[in-house]
Every structure is written in C-alpha cells, then in structure tokens.
Short mmCIF file of C-alpha atoms in Angstrom, two decimals:
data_model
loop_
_atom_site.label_atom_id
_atom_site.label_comp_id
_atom_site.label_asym_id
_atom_site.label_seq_id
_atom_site.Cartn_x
_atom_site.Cartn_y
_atom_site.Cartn_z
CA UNK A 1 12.43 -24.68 27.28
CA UNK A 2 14.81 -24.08 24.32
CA UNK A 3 12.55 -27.29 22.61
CA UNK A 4 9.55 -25.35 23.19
CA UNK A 5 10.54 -22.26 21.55
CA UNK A 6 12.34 -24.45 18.35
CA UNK A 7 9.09 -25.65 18.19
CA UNK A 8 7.28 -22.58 18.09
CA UNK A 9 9.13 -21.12 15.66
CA UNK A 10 9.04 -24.46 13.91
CA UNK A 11 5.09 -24.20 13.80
CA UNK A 12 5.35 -20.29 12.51
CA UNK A 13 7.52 -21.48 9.70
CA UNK A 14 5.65 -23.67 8.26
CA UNK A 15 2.31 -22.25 8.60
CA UNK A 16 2.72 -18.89 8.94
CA UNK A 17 4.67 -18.40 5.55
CA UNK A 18 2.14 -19.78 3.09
CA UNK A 19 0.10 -17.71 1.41
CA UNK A 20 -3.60 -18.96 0.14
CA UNK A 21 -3.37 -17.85 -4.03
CA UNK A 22 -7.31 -17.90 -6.22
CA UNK A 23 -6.85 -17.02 -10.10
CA UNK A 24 -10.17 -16.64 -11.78
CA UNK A 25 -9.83 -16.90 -15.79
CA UNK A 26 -12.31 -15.30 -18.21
CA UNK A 27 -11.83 -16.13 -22.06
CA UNK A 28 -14.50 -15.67 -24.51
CA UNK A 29 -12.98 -18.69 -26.16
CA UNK A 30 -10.02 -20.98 -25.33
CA UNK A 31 -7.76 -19.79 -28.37
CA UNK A 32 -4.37 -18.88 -27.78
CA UNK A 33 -3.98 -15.27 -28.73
CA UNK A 34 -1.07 -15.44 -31.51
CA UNK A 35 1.38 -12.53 -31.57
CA UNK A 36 3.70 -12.40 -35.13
CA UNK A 37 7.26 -12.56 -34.00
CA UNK A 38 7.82 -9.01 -34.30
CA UNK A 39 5.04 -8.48 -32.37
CA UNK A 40 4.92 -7.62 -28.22
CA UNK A 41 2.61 -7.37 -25.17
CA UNK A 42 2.49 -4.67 -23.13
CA UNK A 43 1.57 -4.82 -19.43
CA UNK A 44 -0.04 -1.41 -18.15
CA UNK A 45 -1.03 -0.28 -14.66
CA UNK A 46 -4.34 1.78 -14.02
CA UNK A 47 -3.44 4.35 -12.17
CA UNK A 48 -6.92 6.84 -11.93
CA UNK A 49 -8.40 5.41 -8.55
CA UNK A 50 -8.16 8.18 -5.84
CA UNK A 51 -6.41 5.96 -2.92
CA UNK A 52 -4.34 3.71 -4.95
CA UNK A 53 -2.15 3.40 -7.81
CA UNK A 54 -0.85 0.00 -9.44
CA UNK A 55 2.42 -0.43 -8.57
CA UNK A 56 5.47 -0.54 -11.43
CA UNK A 57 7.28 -2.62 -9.54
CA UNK A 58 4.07 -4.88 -9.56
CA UNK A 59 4.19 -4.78 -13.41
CA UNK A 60 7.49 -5.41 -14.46
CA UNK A 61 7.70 -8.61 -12.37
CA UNK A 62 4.46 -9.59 -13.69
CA UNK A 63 6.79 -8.48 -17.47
CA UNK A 64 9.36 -10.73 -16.05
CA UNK A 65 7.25 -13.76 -15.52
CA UNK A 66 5.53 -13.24 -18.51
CA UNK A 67 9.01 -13.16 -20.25
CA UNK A 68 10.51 -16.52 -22.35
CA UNK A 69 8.50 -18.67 -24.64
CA UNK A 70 9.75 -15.80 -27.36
CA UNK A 71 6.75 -13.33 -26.37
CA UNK A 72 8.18 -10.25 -26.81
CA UNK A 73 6.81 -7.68 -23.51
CA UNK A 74 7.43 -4.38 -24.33
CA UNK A 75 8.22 -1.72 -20.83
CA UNK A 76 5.69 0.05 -19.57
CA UNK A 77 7.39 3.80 -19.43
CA UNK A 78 8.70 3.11 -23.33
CA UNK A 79 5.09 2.75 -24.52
CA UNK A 80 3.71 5.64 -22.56
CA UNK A 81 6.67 8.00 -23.44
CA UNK A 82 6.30 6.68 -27.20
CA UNK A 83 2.62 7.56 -27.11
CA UNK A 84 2.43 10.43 -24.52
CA UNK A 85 -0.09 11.96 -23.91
CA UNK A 86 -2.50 9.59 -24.49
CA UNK A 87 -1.97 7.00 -21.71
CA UNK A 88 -1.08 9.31 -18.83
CA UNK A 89 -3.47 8.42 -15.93
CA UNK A 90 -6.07 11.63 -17.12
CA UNK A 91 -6.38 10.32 -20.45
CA UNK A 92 -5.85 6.77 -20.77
CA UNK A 93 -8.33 5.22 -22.48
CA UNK A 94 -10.73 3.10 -19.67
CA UNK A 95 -12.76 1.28 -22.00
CA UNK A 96 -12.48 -0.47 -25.85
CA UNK A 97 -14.74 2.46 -27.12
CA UNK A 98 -12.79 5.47 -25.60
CA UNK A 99 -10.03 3.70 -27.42
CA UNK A 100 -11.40 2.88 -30.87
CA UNK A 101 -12.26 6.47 -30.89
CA UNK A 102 -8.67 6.90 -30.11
CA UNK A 103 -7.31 4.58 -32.12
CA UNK A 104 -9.09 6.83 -35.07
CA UNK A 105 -6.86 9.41 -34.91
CA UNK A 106 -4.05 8.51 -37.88
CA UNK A 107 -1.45 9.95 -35.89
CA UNK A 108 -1.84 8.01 -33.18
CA UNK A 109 -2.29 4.84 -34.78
CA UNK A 110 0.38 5.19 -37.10
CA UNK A 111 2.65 5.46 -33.74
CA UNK A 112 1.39 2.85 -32.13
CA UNK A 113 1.18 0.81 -35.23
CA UNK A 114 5.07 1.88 -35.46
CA UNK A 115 5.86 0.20 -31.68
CA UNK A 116 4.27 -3.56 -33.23
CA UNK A 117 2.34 -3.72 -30.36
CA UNK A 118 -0.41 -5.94 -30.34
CA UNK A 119 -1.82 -6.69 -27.12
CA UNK A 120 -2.56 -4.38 -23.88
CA UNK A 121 -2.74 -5.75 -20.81
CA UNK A 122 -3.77 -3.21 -18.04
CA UNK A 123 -3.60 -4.51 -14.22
CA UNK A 124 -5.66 -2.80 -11.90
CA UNK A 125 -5.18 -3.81 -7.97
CA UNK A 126 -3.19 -3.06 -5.10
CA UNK A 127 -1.58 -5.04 -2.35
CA UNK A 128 -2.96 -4.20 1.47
CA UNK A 129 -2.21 -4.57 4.74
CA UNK A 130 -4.85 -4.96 7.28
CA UNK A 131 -6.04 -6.95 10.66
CA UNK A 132 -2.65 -5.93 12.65
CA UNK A 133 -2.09 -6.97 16.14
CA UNK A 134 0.44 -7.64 18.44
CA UNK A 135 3.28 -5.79 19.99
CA UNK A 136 6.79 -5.56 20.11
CA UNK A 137 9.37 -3.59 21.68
CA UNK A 138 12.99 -2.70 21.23
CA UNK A 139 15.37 -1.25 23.58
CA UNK A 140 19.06 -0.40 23.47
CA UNK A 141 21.85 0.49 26.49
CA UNK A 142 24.96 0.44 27.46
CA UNK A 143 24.34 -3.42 28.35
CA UNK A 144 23.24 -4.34 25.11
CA UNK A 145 19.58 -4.09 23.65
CA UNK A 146 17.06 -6.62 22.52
CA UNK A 147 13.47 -6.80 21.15
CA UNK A 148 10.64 -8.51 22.81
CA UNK A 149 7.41 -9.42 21.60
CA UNK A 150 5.29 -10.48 18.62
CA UNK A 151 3.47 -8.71 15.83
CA UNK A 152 1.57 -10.14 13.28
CA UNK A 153 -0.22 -8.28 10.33
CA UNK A 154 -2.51 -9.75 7.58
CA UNK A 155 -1.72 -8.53 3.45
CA UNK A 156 -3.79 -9.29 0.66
CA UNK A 157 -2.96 -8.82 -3.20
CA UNK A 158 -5.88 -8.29 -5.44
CA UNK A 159 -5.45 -7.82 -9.64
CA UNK A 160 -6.88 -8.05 -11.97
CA UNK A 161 -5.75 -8.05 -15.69
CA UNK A 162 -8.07 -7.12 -18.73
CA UNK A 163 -6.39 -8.24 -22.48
CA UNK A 164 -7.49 -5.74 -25.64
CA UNK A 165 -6.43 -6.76 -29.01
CA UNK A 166 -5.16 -3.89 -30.76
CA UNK A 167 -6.05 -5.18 -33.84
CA UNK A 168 -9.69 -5.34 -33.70
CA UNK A 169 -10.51 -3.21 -30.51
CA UNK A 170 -12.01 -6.53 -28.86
CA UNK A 171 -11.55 -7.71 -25.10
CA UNK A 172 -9.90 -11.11 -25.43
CA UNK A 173 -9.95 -12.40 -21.70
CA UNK A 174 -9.33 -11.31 -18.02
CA UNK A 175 -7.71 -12.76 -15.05
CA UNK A 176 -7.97 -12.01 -11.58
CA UNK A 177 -5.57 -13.10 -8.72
CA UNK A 178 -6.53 -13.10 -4.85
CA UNK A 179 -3.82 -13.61 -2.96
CA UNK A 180 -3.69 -13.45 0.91
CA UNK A 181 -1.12 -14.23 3.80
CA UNK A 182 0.04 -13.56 7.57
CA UNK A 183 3.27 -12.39 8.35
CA UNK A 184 4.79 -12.87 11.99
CA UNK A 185 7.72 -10.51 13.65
CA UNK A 186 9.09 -12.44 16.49
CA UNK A 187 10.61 -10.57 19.32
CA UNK A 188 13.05 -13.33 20.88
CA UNK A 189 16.39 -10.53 21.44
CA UNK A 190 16.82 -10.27 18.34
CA UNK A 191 13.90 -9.88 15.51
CA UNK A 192 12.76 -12.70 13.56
CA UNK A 193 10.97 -11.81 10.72
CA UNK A 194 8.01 -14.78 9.06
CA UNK A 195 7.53 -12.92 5.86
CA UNK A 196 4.22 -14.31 3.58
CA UNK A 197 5.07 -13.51 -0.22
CA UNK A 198 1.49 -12.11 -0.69
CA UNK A 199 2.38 -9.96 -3.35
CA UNK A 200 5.43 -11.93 -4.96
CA UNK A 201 3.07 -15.18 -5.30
CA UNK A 202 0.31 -12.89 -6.69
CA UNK A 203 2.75 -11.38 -8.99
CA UNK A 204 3.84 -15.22 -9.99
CA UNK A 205 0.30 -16.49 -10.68
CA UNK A 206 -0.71 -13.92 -12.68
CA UNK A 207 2.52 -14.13 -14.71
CA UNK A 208 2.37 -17.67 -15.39
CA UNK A 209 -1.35 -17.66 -16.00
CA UNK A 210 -1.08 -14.47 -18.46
CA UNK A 211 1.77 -16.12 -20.41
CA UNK A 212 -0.23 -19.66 -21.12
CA UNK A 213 -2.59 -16.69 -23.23
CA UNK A 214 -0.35 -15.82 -25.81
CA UNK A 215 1.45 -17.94 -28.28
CA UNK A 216 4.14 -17.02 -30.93
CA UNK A 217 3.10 -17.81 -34.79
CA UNK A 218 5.71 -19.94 -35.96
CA UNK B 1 38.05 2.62 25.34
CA UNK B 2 34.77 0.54 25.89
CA UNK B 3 33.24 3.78 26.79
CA UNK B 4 34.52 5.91 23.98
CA UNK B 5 33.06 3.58 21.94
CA UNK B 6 29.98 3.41 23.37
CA UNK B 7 29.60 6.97 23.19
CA UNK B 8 30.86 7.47 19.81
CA UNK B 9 28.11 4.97 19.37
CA UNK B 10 25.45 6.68 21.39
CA UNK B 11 26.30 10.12 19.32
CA UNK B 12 26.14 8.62 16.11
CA UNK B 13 22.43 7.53 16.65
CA UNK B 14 21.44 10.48 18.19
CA UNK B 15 22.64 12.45 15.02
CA UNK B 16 20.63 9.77 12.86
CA UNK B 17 17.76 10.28 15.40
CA UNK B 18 18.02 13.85 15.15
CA UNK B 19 18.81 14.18 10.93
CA UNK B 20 16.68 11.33 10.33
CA UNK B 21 13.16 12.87 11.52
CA UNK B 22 14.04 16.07 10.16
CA UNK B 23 11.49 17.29 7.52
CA UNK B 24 13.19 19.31 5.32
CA UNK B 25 13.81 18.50 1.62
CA UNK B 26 15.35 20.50 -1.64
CA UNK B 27 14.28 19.02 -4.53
CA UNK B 28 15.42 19.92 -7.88
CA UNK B 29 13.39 18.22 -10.66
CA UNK B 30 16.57 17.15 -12.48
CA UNK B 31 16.44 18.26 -16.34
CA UNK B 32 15.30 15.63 -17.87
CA UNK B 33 14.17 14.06 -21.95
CA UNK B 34 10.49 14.49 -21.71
CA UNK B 35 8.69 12.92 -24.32
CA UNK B 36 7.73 14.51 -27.32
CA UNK B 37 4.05 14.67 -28.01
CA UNK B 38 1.62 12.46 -30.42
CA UNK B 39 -0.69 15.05 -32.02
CA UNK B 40 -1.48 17.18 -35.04
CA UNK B 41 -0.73 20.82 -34.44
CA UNK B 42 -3.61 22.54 -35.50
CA UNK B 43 -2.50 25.65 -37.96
CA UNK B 44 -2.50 28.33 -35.72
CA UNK B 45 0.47 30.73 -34.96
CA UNK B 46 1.49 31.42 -31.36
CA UNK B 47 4.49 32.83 -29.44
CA UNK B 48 4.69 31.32 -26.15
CA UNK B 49 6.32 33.75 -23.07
CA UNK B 50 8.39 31.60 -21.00
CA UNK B 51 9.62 34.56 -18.89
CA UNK B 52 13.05 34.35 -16.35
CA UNK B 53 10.62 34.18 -13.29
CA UNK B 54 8.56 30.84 -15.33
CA UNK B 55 12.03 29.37 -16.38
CA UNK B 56 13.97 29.44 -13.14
CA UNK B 57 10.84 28.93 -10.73
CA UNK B 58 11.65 27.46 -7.45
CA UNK B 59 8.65 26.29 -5.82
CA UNK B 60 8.26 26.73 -2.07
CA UNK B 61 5.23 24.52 -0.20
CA UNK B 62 5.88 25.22 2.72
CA UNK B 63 8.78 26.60 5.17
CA UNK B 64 11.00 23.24 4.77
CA UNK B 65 10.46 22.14 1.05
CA UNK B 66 11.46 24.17 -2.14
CA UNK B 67 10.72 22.13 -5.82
CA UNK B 68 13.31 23.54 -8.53
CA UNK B 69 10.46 23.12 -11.76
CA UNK B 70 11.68 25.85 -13.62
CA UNK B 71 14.29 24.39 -15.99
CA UNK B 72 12.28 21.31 -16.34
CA UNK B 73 8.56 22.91 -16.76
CA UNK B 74 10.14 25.20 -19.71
CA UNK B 75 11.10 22.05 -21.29
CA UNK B 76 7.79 20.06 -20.95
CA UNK B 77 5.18 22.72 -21.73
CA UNK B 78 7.68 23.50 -24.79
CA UNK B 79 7.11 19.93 -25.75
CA UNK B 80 3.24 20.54 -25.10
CA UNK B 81 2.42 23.96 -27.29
CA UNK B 82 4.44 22.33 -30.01
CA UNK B 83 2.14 19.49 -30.18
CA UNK B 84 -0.45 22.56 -29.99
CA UNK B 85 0.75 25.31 -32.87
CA UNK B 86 2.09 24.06 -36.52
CA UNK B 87 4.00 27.77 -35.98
CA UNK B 88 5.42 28.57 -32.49
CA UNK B 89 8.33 30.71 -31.01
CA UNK B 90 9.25 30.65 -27.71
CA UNK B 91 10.34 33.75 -26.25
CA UNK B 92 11.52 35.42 -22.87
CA UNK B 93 9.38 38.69 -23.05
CA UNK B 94 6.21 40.82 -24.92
CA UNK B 95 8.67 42.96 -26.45
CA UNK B 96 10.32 39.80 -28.37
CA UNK B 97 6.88 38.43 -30.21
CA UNK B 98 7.63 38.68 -33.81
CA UNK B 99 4.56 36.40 -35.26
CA UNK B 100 1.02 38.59 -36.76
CA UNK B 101 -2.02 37.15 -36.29
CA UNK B 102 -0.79 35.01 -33.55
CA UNK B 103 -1.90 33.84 -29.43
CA UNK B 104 0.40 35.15 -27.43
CA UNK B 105 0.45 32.83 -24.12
CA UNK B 106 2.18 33.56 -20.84
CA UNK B 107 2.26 30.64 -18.22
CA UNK B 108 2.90 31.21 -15.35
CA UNK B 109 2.77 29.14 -11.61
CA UNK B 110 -0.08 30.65 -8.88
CA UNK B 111 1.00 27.87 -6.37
CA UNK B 112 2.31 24.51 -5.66
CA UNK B 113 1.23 22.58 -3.22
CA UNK B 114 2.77 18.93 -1.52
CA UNK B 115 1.35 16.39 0.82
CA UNK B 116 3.37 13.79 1.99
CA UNK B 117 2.59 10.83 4.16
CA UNK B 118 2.47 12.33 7.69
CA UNK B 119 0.02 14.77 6.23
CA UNK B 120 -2.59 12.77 5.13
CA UNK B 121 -1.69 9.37 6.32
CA UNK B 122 -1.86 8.06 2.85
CA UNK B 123 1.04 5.97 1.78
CA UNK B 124 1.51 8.67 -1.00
CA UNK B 125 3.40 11.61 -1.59
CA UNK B 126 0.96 14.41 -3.98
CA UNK B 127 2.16 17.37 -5.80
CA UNK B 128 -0.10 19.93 -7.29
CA UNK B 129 1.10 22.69 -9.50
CA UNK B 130 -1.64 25.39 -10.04
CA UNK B 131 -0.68 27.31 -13.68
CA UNK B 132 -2.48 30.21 -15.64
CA UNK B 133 -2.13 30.89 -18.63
CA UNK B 134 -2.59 34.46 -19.84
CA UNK B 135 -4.11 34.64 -23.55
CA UNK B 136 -3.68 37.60 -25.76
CA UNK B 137 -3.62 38.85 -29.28
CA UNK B 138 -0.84 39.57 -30.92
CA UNK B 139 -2.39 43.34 -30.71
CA UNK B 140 -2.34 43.09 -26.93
CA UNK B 141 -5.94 42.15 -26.31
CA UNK B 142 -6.96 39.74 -23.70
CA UNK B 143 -8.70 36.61 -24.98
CA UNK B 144 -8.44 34.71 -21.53
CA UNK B 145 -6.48 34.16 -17.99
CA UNK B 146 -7.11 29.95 -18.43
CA UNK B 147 -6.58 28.35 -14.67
CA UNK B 148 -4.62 24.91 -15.57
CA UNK B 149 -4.03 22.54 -11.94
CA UNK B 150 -1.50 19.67 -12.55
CA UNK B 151 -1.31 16.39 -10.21
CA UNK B 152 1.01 13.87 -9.86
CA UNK B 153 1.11 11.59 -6.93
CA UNK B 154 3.96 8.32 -6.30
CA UNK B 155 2.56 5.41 -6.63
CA UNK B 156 3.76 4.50 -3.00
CA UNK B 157 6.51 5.98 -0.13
CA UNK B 158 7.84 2.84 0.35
CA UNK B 159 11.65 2.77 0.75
CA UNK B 160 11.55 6.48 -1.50
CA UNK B 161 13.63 9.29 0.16
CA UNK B 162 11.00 12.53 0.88
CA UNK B 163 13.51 14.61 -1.60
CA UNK B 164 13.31 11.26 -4.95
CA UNK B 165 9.26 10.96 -3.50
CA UNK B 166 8.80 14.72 -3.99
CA UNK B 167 10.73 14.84 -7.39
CA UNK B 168 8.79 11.56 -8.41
CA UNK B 169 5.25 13.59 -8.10
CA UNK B 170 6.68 16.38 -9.49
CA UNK B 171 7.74 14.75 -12.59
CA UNK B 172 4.50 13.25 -12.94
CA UNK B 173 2.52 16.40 -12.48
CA UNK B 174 4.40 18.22 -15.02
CA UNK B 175 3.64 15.40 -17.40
CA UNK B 176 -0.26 15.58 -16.38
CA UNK B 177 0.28 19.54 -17.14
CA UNK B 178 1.17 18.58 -20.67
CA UNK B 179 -1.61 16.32 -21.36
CA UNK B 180 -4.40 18.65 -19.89
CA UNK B 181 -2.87 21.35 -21.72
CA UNK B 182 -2.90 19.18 -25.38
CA UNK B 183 -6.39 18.03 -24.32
CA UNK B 184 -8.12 21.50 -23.16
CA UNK B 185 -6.44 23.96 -24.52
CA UNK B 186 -8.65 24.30 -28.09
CA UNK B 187 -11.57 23.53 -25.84
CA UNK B 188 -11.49 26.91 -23.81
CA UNK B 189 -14.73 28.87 -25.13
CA UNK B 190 -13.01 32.13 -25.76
CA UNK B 191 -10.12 30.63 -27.63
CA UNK B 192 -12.73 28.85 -29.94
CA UNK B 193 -14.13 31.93 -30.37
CA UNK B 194 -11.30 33.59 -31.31
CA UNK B 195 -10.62 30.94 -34.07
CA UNK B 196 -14.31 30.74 -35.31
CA UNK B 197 -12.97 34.57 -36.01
CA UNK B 198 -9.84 34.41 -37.11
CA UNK B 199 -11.09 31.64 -39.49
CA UNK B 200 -8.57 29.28 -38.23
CA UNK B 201 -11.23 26.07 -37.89
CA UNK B 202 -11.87 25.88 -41.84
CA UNK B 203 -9.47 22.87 -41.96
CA UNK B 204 -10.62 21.23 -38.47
CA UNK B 205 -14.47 21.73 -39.26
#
C-alpha cells in the first residue's frame, strides 16, 4: 500500500511539476541593440486593460534576470516618479507616435534625456488560473485533524514584451512567452502541495531571452 | 492540562476565525513624497483653496471603511496646480486670496467609493475619488464647477492586507487625480474662454 502511494506521488512529481514554456521572437533585424555604458533599460508594465494589470512583481524579476552582462535596468517606480505624469496608466504613451509627439515636448525630453535611458521595454500579460477540479477537505478536533483529498488547478502565463528605442522613436523587436502548467494539492493528512512555476519560468524565459537583445558598447 | 491546552487552542482560532473575517479597515494614506510634476506652467496666476474640510478629509465608503486622504491629497494636487500656474498660492479660505487677475480654485471631494474582492469577485481592490473643482474669478464670478473622478485599482489582492490593498488604490488614484488634472484642466471650454479673454494664450498660441 505505502509503495503504491510513494509511487503516486512519485508520478505527480515528476510530471506534474513541469511546466510547457513557447517564446516567440520578433526582430526587424538580428543586431544587438547597443546601450553606451551610462546608458539603461527600463522594463514597464501596461497597466490600462479593464480586468488586469501587469504585475510589478512580474517586472522586477523579469529586471533581475535581465540584470549582469553590465546592462544597466533602471526600476520601474524611479522612471515613472522621475517623469510623472506622463506614464501613469491614463497617459502612458500606447504607441511610438503618441510618444514622438511626447517626446516633442522639451521638457519632457530634457528629463528623460537626464535619466540616460535608452530603451523601453513595456510587458503586457497576466498570469491565470483556470480548468480547476478536484476536492479537498480539512478538519480539526480534539483528536487531531487531517486533510483529505486532491485538487488540481491549471495556470497559464502569457507576455509579451515590445522594445522602443528612445533614440529614434523606432520598435526594435518583441517577444512573447506562453507558459502553462498543472499544479496538484494532495490531501494525504497532511497537505502536499505539487506547485508548477508557471509564472517564475515565464518570468525566466523572457529574462534570458530579453537580455541576449542588448549589448554594452565597449 | 491536555485540556487547557486544547482549549486555549480552540479559543485562539475562534478569535482568528472571528477577527480574521471581519471586514472592517482604517486606512490612513500615510503622508508620503509624491513626485513632482514634468510640465511647463502656463503663465497664469491662481490661488488654490485647500480648505480644513479638503485638508483633513476622511473618506467613509461605507459603514466599515474610512480612507484618511486629506493630508496626502493636499500634498499631491499641490504638486499638480504647480505644474499648472507659473504663479500660485495656496491658501485655507476666500478671504486669504491676495493674487488680481487670478483663478481662484476650490477642490473639494463629492464621494469616494471602494470595491474590494468579495464585491466584485475580481482579484482587485478599486478606489474612486469623485472631486470638483469650483472655478472663480478673482472678483468672485463663477467660471465653472469642473467634475474630476480619480481611479486607482492594485494590481492584485494577493497576500495584501484589505487596510495596505485599500491604501495601495488610494495612492494610485490620487496620482491618476494629478495627471487628469495636468492633462484637462486647460482643456475645460469655459476656462479657455476665460483665457482667450484675459489674453493669457498669446504665448501658448
């Protein structure tokens, strides 16, 4: 019996804690986008959609992975405070026209001129959970308590990340990252969670794949 | 001694049963730096009213939530009509404007509203903040009562406290106050119109 459930649990752990990662790549050309070494990325989140808002948390770990190789990634809230208003979600730019028109205000582009930014990258996406089933149940008393059961719930991670050069007001590529997984809660007394990284391995795709865009000029 | 235990046990769940599914929250938007703004002011005089009722406004939703904006909605629309007016006082009453030839503007909150998850069943907690803005003269005349609504919404309510969820949409509504204010403001027909008159567009047409 106790061989039955080891293996069980054996066959959850190793199948139920992968999750299935696409990255598509868009570049107009394969050039490495060069950044002086004063010079930084920063990673924005769209955050106008009705039912969803990119995550922070989702960004800086994508700023994290991006991190290293000397490209400098400059926090989301400092560029946004350093520019405010003009990148709150009711007036952030949404496409390279609304911002060269921006970007035509002296003001403005002396300040961002004055953070040596170079390159925006907004993400746009939102991790889901969907196609629950299952059940599980807790109970506690004098005895002791236990939980009993199994629950399993599907999550997906969709992004996608558009690159603008601030220099000339041109798109220089996009990425997008589908990323999808099944997570298990086993009931056997006590809870064992099967977690699926959905949104971690998204985040660590899109990281990786961003950073092999920009190079630092020597 | 087993049995104390277990009912020390047994109470000490019930009261996180009992304080945990409670509803209530008191949120004071902490005072905070809010950023200062990116535009030109446009050369136009104004004395802004930011009355005792506007500065120590405590917002009340509903029966079990109250938002303390007032200390930190001074300071933000501050930040906002100085990014509007190249010459600006800010002032507690009508008896205190010193400036001629000058708006005189008096904000002031018509409602705030909150929605939280078990409202909507969105994973989001929303905060609207409805302001108007009363327009005069410096002579006293009305130029407009302009109906400003704020949003700000978190992001998501996962592992957020109601009271840092509620704060966290404040915050953010008060900064989408400031940028509808610094983006609409000079758009609002009747104070166009009383620029075109005032002559106060020479420099902007």
């Amino acid at each position: 019996m106790n061989k039955i459930f080891v293996l069980v649990t054996a066959v959850f752990l190793l199948t139920g804690c992968g999750a299935t990662t696409t990255i598509d790549e868009y570049r107009p050309n394969n050039s490495v986008m060069e950044l002086n070494s004063d010079e930084s990325v920063v990673i924005l989140g769209r955050r106008d959609a009705g039912h969803y808002d990119t995550d922070r948390e989702f960004i800086s770990c994508v700023a994290g992975k991006m991190k290293g190789a000397d490209i400098s990634v400059m926090p989301e809230q400092q560029f946004i405070d350093a520019i405010y208003p003009w990148f709150e979600p009711r007036t952030a730019p949404k496409g390279l026209k609304r911002l060269t028109r921006l970007m035509q205000d002296p003001d403005i582009k002396n300040q961002v001129d004055s953070q040596r930014v170079r390159y925006l990258v907004w993400l746009d996406g939102s991790t889901q959970t969907h196609d629950q089933g299952g059940s599980i149940s807790c109970a506690i008393g004098p005895g002791g308590g236990g939980c009993f059961g199994y629950a399993q719930w599907e999550k997906s991670s969709v992004y996608e990340a558009i690159v603008w050069d601030l220099n000339d007001f041109s798109e220089k590529g996009r990425l997008r990252v589908d990323s999808a997984g099944t997570s298990y809660l086993i009931g056997a007394v006590a809870p064992i969670p099967l977690l699926t990284p959905v949104k971690k391995d998204a985040c660590s795709s899109l990281g990786k794949q961003l950073k092999t865009f920009f190079s630092v000029k020597k | 001694m087993q049995i104390t235990n277990i009912h020390l046990i047994a109470s000490l769940i019930a009261l996180l049963v009992i304080t945990g599914c409670s509803s209530s929250a008191q949120v004071q938007v902490a005072e905070r730096q809010f950023p200062t703004v990116v535009t030109k002011p446009k050369a136009v005089s104004a004395s802004i009213i930011f009355d005792e009722q506007f500065r120590g406004y405590v917002a009340a939703p509903n029966k079990k939530t109250s938002i303390d904006i007032g200390s930190a909605q001074t300071t933000m629309l501050g930040n906002a009509f100085k990014g509007l007016f190249s010459n600006i006082e800010i002032i507690s009453s009508r008896e205190e404007v010193s400036l001629d030839n000058a708006l005189v503007i008096t904000p002031s909150v018509q409602e705030v509203q909150v929605s939280t998850p078990s409202d909507t069943y969105l994973n989001v907690y929303e905060v609207w903040i409805k302001y108007s803005l009363d327009i005069e003269n410096s002579d006293g005349d009305q130029i407009d009562s302009w109906f400003m609504p704020a949003y700000g919404k978190t992001p998501d309510s996962f592992m957020l406290s109601k009271t840092n969820a509620i704060e966290e949409a404040a915050v953010i509504a008060l900064r989408d106050a400031g940028a509808k204010l610094l983006l609409d403001f000079y758009r609002i027909p009747s104070v166009y119109n009383w620029m075109l008159r005032e002559q106060k567009l020479g420099a902007e047409q």
